JSON list of C-alpha atoms in Angstrom, two decimals:
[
{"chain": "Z", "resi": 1, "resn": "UNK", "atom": "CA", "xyz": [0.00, 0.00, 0.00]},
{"chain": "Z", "resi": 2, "resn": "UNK", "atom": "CA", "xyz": [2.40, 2.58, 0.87]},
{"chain": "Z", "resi": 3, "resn": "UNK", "atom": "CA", "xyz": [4.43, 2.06, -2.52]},
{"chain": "Z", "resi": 4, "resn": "UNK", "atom": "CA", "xyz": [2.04, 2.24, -5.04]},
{"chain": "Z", "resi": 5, "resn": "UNK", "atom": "CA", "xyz": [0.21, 5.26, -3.22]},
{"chain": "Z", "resi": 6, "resn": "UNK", "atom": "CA", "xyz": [3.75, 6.92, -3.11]},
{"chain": "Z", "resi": 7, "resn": "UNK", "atom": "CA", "xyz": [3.02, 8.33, -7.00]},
{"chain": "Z", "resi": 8, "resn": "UNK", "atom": "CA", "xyz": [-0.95, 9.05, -6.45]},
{"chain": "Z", "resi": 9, "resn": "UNK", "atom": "CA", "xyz": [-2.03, 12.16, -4.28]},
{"chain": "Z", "resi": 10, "resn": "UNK", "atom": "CA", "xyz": [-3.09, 9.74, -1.36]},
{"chain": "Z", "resi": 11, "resn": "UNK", "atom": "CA", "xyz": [-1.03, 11.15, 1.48]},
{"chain": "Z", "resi": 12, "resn": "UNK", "atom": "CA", "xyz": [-3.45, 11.33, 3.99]},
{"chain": "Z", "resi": 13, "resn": "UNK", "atom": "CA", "xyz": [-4.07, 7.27, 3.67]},
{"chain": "Z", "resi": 14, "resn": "UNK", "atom": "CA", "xyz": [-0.50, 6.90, 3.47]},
{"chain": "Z", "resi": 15, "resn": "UNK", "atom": "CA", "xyz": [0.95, 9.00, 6.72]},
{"chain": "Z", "resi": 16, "resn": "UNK", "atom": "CA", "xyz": [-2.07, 6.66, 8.10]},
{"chain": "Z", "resi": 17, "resn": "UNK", "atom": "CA", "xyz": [-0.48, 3.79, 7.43]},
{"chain": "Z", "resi": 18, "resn": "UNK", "atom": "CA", "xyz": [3.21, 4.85, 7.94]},
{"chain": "Z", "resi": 19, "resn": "UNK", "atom": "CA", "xyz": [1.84, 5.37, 11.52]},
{"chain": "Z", "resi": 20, "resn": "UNK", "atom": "CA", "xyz": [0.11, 1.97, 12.08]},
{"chain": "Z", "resi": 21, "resn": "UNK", "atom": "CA", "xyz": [3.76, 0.54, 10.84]},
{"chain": "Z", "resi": 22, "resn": "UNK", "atom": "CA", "xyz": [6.47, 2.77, 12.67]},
{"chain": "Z", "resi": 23, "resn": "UNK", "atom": "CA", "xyz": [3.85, 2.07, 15.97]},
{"chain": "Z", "resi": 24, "resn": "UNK", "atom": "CA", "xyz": [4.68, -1.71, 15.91]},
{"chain": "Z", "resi": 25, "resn": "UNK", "atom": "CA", "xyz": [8.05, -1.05, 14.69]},
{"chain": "Z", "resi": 26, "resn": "UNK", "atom": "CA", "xyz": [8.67, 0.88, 18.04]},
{"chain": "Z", "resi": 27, "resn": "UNK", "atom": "CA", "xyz": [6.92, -1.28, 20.30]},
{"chain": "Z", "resi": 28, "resn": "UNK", "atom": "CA", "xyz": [9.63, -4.04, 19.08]},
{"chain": "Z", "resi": 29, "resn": "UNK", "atom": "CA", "xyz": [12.75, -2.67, 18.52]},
{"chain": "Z", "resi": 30, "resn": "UNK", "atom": "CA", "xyz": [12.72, 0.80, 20.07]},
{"chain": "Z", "resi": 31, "resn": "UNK", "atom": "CA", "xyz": [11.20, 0.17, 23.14]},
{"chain": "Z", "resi": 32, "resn": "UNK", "atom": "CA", "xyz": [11.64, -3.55, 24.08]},
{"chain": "Z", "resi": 33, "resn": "UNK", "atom": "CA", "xyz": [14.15, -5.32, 21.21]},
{"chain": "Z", "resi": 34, "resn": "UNK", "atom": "CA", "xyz": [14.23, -8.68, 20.98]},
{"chain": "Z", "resi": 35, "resn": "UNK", "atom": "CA", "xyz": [12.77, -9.96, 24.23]},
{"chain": "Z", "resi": 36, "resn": "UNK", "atom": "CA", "xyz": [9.33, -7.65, 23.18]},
{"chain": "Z", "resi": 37, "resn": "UNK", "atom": "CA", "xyz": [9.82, -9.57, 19.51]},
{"chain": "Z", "resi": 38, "resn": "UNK", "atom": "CA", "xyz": [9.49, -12.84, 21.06]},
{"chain": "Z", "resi": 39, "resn": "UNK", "atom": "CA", "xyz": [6.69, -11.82, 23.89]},
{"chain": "Z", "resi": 40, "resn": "UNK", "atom": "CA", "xyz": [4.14, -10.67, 20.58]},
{"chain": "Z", "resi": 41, "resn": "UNK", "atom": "CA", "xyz": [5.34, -13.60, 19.01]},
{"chain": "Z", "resi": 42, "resn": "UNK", "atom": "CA", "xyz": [4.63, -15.37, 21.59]},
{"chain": "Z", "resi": 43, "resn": "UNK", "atom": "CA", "xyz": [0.99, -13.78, 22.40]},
{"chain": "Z", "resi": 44, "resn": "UNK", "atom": "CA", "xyz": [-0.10, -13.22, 18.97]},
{"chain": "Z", "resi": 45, "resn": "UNK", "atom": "CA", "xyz": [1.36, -16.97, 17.60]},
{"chain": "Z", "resi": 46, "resn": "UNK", "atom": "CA", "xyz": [1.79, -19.09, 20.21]},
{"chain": "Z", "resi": 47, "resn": "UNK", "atom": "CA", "xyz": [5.19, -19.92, 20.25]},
{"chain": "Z", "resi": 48, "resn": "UNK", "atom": "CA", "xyz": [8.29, -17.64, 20.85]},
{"chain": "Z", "resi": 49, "resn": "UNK", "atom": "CA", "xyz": [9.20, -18.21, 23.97]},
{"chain": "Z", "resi": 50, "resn": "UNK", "atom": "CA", "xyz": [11.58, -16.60, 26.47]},
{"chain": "Z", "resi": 51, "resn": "UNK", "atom": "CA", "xyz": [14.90, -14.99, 25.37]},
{"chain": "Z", "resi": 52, "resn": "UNK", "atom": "CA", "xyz": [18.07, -16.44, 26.30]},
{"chain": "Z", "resi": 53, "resn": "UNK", "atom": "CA", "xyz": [20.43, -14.51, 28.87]},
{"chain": "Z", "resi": 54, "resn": "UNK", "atom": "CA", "xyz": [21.55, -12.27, 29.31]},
{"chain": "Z", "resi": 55, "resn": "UNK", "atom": "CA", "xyz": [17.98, -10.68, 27.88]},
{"chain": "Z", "resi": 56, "resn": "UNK", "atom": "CA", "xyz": [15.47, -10.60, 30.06]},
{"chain": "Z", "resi": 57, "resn": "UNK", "atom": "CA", "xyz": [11.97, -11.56, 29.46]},
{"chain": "Z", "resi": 58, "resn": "UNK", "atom": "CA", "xyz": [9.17, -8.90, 29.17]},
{"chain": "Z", "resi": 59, "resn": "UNK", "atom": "CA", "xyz": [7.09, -7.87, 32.11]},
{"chain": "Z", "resi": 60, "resn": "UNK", "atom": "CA", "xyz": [3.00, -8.65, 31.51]},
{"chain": "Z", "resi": 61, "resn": "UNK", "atom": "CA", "xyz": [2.54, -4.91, 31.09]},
{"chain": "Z", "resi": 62, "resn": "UNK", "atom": "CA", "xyz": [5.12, -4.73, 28.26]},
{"chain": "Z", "resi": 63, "resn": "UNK", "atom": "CA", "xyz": [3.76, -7.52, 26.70]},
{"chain": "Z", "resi": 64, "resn": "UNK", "atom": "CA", "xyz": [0.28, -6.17, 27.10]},
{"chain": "Z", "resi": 65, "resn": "UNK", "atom": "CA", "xyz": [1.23, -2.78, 25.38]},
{"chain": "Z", "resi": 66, "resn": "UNK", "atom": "CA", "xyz": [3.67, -4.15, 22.95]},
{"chain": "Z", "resi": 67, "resn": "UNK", "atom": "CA", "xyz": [0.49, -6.67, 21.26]},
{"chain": "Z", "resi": 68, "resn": "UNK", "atom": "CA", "xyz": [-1.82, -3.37, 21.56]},
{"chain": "Z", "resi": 69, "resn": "UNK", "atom": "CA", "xyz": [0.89, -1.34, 19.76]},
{"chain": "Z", "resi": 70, "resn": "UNK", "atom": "CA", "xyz": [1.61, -4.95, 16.70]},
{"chain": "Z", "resi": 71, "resn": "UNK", "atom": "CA", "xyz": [-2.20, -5.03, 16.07]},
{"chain": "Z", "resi": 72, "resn": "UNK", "atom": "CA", "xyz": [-2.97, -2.25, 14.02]},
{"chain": "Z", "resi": 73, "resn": "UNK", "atom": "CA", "xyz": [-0.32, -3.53, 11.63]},
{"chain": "Z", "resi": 74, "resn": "UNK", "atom": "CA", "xyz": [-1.58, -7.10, 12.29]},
{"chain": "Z", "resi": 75, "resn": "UNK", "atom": "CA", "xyz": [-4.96, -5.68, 10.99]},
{"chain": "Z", "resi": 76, "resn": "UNK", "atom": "CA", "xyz": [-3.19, -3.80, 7.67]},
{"chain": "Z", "resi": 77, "resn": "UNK", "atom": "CA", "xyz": [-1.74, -7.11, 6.77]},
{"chain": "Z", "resi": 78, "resn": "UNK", "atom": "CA", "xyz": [-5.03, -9.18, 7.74]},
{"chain": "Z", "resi": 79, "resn": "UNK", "atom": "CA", "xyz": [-6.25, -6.74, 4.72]},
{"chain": "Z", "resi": 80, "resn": "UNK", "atom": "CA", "xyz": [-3.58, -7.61, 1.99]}
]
């Protein structure tokens, strides 16, 4: 979506978007790295598990606010 919208005069859709994607892209890497990878992954797909030391595993809040911050993109992708 974001590519072939670049060309066409839809930049409202488009900083829409952007924000649904740098939101989860924060709540991951930003904020939490890979131990907030693996919580979502584990919450939202059942497996990922715990990471190995010297990480340490997300707290229930984190992983509460990092699955609230992956769905929006979840849903953009749910649409493709």
């Amino acid at each position: 979506h974001l590519y072939t919208n670049h060309a066409t005069d839809k930049w409202k859709e488009i900083q829409s978007l952007q924000a649904k994607i740098v939101g989860a892209d924060h709540a991951f890497f930003r904020w939490n790295g890979i131990s907030g990878l693996k919580a979502a992954m584990q919450s939202i797909l059942g497996y990922g598990g715990l990471p190995r030391t010297p990480l340490l595993p997300t707290t229930s809040e984190q992983q509460q606010n990092i699955v609230e911050a992956v769905e929006s993109a979840l849903e953009i992708e749910r649409q493709l």
